[in-house]
Short mmCIF file of C-alpha atoms in Angstrom, two decimals:
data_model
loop_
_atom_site.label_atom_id
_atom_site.label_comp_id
_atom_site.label_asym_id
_atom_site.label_seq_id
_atom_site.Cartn_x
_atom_site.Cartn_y
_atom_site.Cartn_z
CA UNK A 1305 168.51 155.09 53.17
CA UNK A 1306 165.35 153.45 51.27
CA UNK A 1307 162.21 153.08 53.05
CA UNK A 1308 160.09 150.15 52.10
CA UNK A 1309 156.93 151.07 51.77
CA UNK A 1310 154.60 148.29 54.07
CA UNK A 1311 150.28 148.59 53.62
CA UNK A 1312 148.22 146.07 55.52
CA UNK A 1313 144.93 144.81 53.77
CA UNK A 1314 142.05 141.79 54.59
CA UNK A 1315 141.99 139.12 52.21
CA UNK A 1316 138.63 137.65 51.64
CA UNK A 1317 138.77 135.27 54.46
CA UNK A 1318 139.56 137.81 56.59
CA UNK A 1319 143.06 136.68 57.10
CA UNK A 1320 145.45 140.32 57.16
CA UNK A 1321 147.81 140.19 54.31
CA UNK A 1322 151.48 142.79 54.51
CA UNK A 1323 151.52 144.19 51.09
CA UNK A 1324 155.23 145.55 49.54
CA UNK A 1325 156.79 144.36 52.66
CA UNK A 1326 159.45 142.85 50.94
CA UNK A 1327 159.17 143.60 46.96
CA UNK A 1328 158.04 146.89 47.59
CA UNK A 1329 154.73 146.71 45.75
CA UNK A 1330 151.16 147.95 46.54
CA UNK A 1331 149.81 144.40 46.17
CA UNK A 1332 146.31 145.57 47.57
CA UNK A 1333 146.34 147.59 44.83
CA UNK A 1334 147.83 144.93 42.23
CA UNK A 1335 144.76 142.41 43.34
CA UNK A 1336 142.01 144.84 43.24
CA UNK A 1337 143.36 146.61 39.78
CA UNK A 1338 142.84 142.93 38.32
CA UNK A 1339 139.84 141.89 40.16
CA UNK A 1340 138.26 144.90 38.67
CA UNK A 1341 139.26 143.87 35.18
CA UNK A 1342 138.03 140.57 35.61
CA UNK A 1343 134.86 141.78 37.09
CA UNK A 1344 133.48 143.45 34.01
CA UNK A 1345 131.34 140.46 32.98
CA UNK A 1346 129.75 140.26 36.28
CA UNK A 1347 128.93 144.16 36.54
CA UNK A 1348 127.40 144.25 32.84
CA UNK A 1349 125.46 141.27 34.26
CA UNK A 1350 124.13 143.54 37.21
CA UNK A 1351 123.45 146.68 35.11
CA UNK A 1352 121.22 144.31 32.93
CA UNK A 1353 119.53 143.10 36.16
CA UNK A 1354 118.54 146.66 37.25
CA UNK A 1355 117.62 147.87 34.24
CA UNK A 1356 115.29 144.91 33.67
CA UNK A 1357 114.05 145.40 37.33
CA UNK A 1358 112.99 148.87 36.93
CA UNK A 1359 111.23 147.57 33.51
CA UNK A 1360 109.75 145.04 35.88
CA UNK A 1361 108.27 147.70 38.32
CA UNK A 1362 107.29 149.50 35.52
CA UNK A 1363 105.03 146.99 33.72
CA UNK A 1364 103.81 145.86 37.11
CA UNK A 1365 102.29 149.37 38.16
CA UNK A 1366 101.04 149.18 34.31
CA UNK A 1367 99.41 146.02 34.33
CA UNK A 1368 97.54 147.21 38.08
CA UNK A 1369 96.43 150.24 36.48
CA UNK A 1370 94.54 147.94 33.51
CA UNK A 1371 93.49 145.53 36.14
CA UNK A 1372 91.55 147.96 38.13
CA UNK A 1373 90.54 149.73 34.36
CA UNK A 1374 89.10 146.19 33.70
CA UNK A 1375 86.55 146.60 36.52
CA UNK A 1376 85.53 149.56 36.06
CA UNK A 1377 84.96 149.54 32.18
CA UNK A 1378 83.12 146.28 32.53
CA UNK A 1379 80.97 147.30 35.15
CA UNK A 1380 80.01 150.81 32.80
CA UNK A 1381 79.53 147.82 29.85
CA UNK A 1382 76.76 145.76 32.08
CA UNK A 1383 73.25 146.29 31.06
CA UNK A 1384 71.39 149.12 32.39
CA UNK A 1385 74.60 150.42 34.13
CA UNK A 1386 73.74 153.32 33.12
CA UNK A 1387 70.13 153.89 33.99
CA UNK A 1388 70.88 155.46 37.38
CA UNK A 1389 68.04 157.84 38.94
CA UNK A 1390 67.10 159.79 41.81
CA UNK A 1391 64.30 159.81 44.35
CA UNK A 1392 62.52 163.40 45.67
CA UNK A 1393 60.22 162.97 48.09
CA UNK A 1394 57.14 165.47 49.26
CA UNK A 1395 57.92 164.13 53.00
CA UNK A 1396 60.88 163.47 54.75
CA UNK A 1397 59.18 160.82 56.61
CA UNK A 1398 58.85 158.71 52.85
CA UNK A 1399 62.27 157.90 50.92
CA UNK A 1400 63.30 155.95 48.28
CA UNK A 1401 66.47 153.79 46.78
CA UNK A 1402 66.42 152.84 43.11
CA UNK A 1403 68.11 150.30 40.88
CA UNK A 1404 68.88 150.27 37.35
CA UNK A 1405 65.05 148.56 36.49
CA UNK A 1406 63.65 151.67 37.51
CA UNK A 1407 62.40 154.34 35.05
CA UNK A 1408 61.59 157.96 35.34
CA UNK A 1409 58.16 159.11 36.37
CA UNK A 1410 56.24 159.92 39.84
CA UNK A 1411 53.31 158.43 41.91
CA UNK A 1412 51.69 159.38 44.47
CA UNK A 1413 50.45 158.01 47.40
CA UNK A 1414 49.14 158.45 51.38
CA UNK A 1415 50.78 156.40 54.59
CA UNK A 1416 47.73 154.67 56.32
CA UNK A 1417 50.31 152.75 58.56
CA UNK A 1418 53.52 151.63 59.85
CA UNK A 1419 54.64 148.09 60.23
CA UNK A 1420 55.32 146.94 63.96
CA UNK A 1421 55.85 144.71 66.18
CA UNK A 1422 53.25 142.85 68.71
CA UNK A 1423 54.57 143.55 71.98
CA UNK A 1424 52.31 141.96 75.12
CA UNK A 1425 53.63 142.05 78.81
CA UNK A 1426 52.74 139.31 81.33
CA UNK A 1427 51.09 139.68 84.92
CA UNK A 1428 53.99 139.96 87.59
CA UNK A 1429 56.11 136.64 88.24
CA UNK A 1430 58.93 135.33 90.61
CA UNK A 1431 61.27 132.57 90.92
CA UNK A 1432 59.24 129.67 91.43
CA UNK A 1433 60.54 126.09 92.61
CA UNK A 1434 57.93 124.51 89.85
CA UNK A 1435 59.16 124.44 86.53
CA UNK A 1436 56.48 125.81 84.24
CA UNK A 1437 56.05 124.80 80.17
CA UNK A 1438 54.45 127.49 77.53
CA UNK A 1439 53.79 127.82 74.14
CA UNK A 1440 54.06 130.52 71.76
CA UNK A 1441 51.65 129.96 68.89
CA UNK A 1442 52.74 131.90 65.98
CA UNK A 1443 49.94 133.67 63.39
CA UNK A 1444 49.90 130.44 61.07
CA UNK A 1445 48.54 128.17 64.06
CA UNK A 1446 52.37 126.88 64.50
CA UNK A 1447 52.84 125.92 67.65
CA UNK A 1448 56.34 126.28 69.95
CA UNK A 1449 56.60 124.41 73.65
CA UNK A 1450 59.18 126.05 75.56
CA UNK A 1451 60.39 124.40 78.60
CA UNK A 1452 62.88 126.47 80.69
CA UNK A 1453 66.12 124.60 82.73
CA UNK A 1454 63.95 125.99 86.41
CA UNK A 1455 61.07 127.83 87.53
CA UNK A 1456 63.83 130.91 87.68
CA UNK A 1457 62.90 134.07 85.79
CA UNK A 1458 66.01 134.35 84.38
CA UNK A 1459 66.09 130.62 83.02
CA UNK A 1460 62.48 131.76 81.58
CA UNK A 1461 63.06 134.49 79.86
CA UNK A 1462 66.74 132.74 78.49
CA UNK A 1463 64.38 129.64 77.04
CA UNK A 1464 62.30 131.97 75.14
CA UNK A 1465 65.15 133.68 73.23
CA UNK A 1466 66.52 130.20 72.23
CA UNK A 1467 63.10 129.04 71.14
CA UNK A 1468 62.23 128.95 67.37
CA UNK A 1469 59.12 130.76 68.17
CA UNK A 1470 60.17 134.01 66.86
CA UNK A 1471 59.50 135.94 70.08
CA UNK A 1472 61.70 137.86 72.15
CA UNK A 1473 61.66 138.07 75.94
CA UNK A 1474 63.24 140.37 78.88
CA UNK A 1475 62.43 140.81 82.16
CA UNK A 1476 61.39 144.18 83.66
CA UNK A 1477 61.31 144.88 87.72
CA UNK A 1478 57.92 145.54 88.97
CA UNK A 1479 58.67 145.48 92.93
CA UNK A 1480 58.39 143.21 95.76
CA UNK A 1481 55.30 140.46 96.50
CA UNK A 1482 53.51 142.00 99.82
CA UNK A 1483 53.37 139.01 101.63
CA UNK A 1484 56.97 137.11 101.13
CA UNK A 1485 58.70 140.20 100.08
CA UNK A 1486 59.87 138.32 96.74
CA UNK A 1487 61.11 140.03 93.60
CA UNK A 1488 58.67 140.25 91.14
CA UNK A 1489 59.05 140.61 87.20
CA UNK A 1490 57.17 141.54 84.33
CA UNK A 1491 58.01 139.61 80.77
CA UNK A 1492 57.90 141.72 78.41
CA UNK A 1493 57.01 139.29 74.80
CA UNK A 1494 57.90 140.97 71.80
CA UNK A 1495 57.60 139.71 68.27
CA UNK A 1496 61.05 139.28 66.18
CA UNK A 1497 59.47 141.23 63.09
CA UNK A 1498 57.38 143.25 62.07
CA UNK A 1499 53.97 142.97 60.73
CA UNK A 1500 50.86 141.14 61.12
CA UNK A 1501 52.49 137.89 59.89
CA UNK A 1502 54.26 138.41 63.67
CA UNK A 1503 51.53 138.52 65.90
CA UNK A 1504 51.47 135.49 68.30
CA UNK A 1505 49.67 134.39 71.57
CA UNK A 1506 51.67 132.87 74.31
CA UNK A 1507 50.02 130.43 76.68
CA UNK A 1508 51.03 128.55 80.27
CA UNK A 1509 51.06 125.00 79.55
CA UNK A 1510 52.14 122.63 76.82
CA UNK A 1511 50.98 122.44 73.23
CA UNK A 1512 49.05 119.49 73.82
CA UNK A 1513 47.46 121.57 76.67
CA UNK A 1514 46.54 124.66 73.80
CA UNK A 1515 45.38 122.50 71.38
CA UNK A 1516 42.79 120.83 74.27
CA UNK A 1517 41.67 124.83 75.13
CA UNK A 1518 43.17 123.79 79.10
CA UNK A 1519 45.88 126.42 78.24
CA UNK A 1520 46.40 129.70 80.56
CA UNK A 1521 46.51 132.66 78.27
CA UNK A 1522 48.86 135.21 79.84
CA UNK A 1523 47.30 137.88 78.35
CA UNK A 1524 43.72 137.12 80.70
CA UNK A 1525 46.49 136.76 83.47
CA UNK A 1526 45.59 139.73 86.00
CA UNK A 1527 47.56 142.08 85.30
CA UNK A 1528 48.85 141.09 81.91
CA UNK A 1529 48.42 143.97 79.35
CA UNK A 1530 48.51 144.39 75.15
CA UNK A 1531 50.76 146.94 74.70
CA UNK A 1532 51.67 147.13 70.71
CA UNK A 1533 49.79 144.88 67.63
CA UNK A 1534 51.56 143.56 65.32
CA UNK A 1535 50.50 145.15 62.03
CA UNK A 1536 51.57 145.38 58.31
CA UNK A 1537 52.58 148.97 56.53
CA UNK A 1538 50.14 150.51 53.89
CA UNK A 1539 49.67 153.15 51.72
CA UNK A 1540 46.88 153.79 48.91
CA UNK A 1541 47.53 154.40 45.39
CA UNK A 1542 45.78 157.17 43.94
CA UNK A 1543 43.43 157.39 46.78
CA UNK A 1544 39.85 158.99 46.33
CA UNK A 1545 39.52 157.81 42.30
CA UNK A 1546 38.10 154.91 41.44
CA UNK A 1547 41.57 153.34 40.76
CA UNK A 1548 42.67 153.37 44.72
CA UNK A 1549 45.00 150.63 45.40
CA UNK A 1550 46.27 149.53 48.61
CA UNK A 1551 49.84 147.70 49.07
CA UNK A 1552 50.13 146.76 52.06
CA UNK A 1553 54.07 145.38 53.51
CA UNK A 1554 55.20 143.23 56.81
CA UNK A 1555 58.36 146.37 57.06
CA UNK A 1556 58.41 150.02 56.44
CA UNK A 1557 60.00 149.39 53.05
CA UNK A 1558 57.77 148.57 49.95
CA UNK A 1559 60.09 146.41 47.72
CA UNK A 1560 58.92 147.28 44.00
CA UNK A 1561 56.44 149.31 44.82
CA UNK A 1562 56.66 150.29 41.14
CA UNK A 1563 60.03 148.07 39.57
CA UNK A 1564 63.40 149.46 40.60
CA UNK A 1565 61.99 151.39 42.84
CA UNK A 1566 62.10 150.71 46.85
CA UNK A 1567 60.09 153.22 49.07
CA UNK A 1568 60.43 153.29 52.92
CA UNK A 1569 57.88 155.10 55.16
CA UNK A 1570 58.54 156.08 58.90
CA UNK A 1571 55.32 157.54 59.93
CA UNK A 1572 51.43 158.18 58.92
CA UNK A 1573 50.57 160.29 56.06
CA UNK A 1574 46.72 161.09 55.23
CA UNK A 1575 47.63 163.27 52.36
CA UNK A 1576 49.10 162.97 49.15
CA UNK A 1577 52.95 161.99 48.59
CA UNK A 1578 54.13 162.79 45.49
CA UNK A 1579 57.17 160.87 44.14
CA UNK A 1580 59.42 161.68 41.61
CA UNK A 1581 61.76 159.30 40.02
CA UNK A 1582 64.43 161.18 37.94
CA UNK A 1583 68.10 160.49 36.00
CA UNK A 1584 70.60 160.88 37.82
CA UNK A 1585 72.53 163.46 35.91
CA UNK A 1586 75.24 163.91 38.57
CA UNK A 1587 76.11 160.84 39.12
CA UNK A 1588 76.22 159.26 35.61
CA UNK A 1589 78.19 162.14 34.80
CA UNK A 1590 80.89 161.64 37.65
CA UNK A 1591 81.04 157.89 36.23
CA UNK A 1592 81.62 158.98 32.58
CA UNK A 1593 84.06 161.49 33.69
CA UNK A 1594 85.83 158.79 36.36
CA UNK A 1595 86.34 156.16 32.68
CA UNK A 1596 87.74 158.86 30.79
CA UNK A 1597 90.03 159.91 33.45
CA UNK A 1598 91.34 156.45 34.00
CA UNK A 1599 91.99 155.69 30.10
CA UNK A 1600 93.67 159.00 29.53
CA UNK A 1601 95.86 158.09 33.05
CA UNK A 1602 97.27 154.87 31.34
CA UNK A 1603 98.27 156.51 28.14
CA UNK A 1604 99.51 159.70 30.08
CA UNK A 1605 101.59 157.05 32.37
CA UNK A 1606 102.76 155.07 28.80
CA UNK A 1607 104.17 157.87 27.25
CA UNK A 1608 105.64 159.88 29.94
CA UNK A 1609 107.94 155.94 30.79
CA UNK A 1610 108.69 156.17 26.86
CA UNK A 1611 109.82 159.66 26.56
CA UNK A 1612 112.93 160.22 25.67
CA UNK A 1613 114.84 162.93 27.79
CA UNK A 1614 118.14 164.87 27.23
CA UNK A 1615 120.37 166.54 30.21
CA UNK A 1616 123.51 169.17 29.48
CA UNK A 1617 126.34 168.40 32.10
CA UNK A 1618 128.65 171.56 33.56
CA UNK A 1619 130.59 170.72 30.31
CA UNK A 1620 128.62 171.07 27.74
CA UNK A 1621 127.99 167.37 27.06
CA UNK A 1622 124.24 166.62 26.11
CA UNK A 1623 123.21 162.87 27.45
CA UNK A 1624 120.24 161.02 26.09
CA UNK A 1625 118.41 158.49 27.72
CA UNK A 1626 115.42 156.91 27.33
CA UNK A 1627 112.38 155.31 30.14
CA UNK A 1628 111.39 152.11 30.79
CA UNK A 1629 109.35 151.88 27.79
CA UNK A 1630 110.92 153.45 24.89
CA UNK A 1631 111.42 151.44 21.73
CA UNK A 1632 108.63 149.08 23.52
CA UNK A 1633 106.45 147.86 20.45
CA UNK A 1634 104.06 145.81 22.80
CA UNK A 1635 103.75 149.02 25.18
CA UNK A 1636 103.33 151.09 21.99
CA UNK A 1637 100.66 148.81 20.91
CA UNK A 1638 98.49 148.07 23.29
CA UNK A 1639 98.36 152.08 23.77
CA UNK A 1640 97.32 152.56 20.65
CA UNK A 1641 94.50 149.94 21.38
CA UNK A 1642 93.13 151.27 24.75
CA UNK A 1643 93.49 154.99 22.91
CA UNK A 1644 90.82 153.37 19.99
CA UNK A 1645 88.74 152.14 21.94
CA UNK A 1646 87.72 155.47 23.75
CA UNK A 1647 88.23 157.76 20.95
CA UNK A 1648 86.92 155.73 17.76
CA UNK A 1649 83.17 156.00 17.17
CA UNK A 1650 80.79 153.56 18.40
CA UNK A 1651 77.77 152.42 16.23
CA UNK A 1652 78.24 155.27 14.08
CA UNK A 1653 78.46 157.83 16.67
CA UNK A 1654 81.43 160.13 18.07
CA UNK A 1655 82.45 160.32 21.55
CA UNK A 1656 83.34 164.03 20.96
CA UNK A 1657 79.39 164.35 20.56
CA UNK A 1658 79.35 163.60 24.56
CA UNK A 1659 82.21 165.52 25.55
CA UNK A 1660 84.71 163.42 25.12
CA UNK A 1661 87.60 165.83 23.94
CA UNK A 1662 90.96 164.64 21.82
CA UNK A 1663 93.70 167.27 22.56
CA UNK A 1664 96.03 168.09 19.72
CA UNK A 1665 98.65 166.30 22.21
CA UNK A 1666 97.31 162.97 22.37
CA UNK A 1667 95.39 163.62 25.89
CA UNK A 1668 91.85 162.73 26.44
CA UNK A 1669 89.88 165.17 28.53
CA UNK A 1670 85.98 165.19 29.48
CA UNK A 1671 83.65 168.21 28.87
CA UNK A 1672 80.77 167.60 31.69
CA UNK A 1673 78.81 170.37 30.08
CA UNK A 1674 78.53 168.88 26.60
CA UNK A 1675 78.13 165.39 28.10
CA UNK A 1676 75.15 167.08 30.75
CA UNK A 1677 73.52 168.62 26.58
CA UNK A 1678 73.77 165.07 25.21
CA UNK A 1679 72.29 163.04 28.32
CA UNK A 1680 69.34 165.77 28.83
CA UNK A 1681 68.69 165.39 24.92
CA UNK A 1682 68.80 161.60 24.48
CA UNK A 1683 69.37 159.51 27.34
CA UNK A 1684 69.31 156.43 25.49
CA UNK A 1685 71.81 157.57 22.83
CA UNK A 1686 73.83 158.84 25.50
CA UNK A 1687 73.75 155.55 27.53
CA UNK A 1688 74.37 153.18 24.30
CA UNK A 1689 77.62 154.89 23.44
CA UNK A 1690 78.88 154.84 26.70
CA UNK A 1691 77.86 151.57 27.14
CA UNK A 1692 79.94 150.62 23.83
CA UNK A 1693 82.71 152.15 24.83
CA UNK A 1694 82.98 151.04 28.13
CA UNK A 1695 82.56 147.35 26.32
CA UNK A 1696 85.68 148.30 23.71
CA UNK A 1697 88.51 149.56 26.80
CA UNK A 1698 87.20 146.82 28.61
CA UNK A 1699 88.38 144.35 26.39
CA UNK A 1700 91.08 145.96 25.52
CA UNK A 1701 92.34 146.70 29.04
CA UNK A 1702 91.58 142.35 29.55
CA UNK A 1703 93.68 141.41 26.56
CA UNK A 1704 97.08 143.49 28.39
CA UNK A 1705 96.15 142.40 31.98
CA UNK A 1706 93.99 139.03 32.05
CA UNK A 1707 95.59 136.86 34.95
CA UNK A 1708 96.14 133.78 32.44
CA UNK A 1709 96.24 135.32 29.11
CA UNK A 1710 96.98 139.16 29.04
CA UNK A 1711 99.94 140.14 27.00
CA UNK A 1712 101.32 142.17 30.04
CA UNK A 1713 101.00 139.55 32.41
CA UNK A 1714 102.91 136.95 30.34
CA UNK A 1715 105.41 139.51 29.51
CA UNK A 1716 105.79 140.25 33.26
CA UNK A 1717 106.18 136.08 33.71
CA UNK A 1718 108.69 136.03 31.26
CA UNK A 1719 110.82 139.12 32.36
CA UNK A 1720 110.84 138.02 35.77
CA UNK A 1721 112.68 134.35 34.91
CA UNK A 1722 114.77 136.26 32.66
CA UNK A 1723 115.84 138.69 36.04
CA UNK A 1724 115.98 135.27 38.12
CA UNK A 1725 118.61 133.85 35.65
CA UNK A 1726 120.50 137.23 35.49
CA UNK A 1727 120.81 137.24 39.30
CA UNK A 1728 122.26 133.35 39.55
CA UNK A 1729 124.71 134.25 36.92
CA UNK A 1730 125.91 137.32 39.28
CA UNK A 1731 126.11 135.27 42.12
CA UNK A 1732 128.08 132.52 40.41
CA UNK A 1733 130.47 135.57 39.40
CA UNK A 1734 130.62 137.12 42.89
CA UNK A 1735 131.81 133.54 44.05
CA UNK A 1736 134.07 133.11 40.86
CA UNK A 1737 136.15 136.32 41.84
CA UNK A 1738 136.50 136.02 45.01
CA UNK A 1739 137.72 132.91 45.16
CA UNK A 1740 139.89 134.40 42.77
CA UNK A 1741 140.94 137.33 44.72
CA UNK A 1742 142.02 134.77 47.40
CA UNK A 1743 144.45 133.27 45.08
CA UNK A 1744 145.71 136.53 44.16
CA UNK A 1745 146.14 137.49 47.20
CA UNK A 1746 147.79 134.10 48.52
CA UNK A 1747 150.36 134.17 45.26
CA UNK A 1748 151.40 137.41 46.36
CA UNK A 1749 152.11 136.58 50.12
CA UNK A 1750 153.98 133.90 48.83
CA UNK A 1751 156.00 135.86 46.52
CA UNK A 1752 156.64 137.82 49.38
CA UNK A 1753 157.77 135.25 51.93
CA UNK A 1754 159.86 134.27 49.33
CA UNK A 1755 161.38 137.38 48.90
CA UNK A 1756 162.18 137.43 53.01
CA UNK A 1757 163.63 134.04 52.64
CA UNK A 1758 166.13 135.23 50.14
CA UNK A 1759 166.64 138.59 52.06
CA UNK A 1760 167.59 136.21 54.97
CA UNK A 1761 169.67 134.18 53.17
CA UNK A 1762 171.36 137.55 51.68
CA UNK A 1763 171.96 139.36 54.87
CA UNK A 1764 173.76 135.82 56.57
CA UNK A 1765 176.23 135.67 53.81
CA UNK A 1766 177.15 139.53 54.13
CA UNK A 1767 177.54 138.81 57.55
CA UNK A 1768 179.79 135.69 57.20
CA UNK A 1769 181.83 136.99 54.16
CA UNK A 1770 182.17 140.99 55.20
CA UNK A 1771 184.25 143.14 52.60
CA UNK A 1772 187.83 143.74 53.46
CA UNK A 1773 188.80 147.35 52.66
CA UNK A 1774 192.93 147.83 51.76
CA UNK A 1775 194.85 150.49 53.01
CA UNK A 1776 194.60 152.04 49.24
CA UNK A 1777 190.84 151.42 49.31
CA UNK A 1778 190.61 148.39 46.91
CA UNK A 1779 188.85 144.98 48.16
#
């Protein structure tokens, strides 16, 4: 007896669909044999999508990496960017910050004083039912009325830090009033900077009341007490010659005392400071060292995505393939570029001669010794050839990755709609088969109910016409 071999598979609408029920035939197998014939188109489509996308991702990381190598060169190409120095100080209690104005030397110099604050406190108050007015008059003569919401200490001390008069206020405890058994407060008045531009006199009573002398000082106030003056730093220049020069400041910091240079004392000093204002050797050569790095970390990057690579499989067979970039003449050239502009001379003058090294494979390393020779011997040489080269990657690094024009960034732009298109035309495809698999599948369930119909049809007639067998075995 035959068996008929039955399989049960789900269309694409996910209607179940009896294959070989009738005929016999793996139609599951039938469709998807010539849905995977058909699909051919559509799946080079894809592999040309995700090879584009890795190219994509690849000159995307690229074009980051010259971004960020934009920055840095151009900031190495500013003016001066490479006049970077050091401070040593005699005293801990005297420091200094440079900028790129500065120049190497020393002075010295003695702390006569500090900058501070004028800090005053009143006589003892309380919460009074009277709302009192005062005025803070500032060093210039400016005067500031102050009129709290009540007589409350609180609202007092809350009117003076809103005022304009540049003092502030708190209130301190100072015990009970014998006789009512009140609290009582101190203010304590303290000036917002530093300096004698910050001293200030604070009065009970309007302006109109200081101006007429009818004022209450609250420093004659019983009670009442000076407790800091507001004063300006100083220190002498070559004191004891005949050139002694004092500078005085309203902080602790001396802005230019001599250009670039910013010096900040923290206490008295009667004897000499010295000063010394060197190069920063360390640091300019970290930031030499940091540009090389990044230029040879591109071209490193380039040529490892263009390298082509071969792989023997367990049977012998050798299989090439290549990276993202290979056979990339705009990669190719724009590493040749960014590899000029840090190896060619500048004005004449090599970049091995600061330790700038060309390997014999293409790799560009940095020799902090010979660099550390070069800057001790000429600075200025040193600085001028960095400074060109710094100007040459950074341009070069622009022209690849500028936002509007770079050659990366419109290749990116372009690449990208190319993907876009490759991805409709996959989708389109992915809709065109399956709405062709659907027909398949529905021509073949037809053929098949067809098939039953005439099985039917086949297996009534046997049973109204049955064969007659004769005694002799002939029909």
């Amino acid at each position: 007896m035959t068996t008929t071999s039955v399989t049960t598979s789900t269309n694409t609408a996910g209607a179940s669909v009896l294959s070989g029920v009738v005929s016999g035939l793996n139609t599951s197998a039938l469709v998807a044999a010539e849905i995977a014939s058909e699909s051919a188109p559509k799946d080079a489509l894809t592999a040309q999508a995700t090879t584009e996308n890795k190219l994509l991702t690849a000159l995307q990381t690229l074009n980051s990496s010259y971004a960020t190598l934009v920055t840095q060169a151009t900031a190495d190409a500013a003016p001066n960017a490479w006049n970077v120095f050091t401070s040593t100080s005699s005293d801990s209690s005297v420091s200094a910050t440079t900028t790129t104005a500065a120049s190497a030397g020393s002075i010295t110099f003695s702390v006569n004083s500090v900058a501070a604050s004028q800090v005053i406190v009143t006589a003892p108050l309380q919460d009074s039912t009277t709302t009192p007015t005062f005025t803070i008059v500032g060093s210039a003569g400016t005067q500031v009325e102050i009129d709290p919401a009540s007589g409350s200490v609180a609202d007092i001390v809350s009117a003076i830090n809103q005022s304009s008069a540049g003092v502030s206020a708190i209130a301190v405890a100072s015990g009970k009033d014998a006789t009512t058994g009140a609290t009582l407060y101190r203010l304590q008045l303290t000036s917002s900077h530093t300096g004698a531009s910050g001293a200030f006199s604070a009065y009970l009573g309007t302006s109109g009341d200081v101006t007429a002398g009818t004022a209450s000082n609250l420093l004659n106030q019983p009670g009442a007490a000076s407790i800091q003056s507001a004063s300006d730093a100083s220190v002498t220049l070559w004191a004891g010659t005949a050139a002694a020069q004092t500078v005085t400041s309203t902080s602790n910091t001396f802005a230019n005392l001599v250009p670039g240079v910013a010096v900040t004392v923290s206490k008295v000093v009667s004897s000499p400071v010295p000063l010394a204002i060197a190069p920063d050797s360390a640091t300019i050569t970290n930031a030499a060292s940091t540009l090389v790095s990044a230029v040879d970390a591109i071209l490193a990057s380039i040529a490892s995505s263009s390298a082509v690579t071969s792989s023997t499989d367990s049977s012998g067979n050798v299989t090439t393939s290549g990276g993202p970039f290979t056979g990339d003449s705009l990669i190719r050239n724009s590493s040749y570029a960014l590899f000029n502009a840090i190896a060619q001379p500048s004005s004449g003058v090599s970049p091995a001669s600061i330790g700038i090294v060309i390997n014999n494979d293409g790799s560009i390393t940095f020799n902090s010794a010979t660099f550390q020779s070069a800057l001790a011997a000429d600075p200025a040489g040193t600085h001028a050839l960095l400074q060109g080269l710094s100007a040459a990657v950074a341009a070069q690094a622009t022209a690849q990755s500028d936002p509007v024009t770079g050659s990366l960034t419109s290749r990116i732009s372009s690449l990208s709609s190319d993907i876009t298109g490759l991805n409709s035309q996959v989708t389109a495809w992915t809709t065109e088969l399956a709405a062709r698999q659907t027909a398949l599948e529905s021509a073949y369930a037809s053929m098949e109910s067809q098939l039953s119909a005439l099985k039917t049809q086949s297996d009534w007639l046997s049973q109204q016409f049955p064969t007659t067998v004769t005694s002799n075995g002939s029909h």
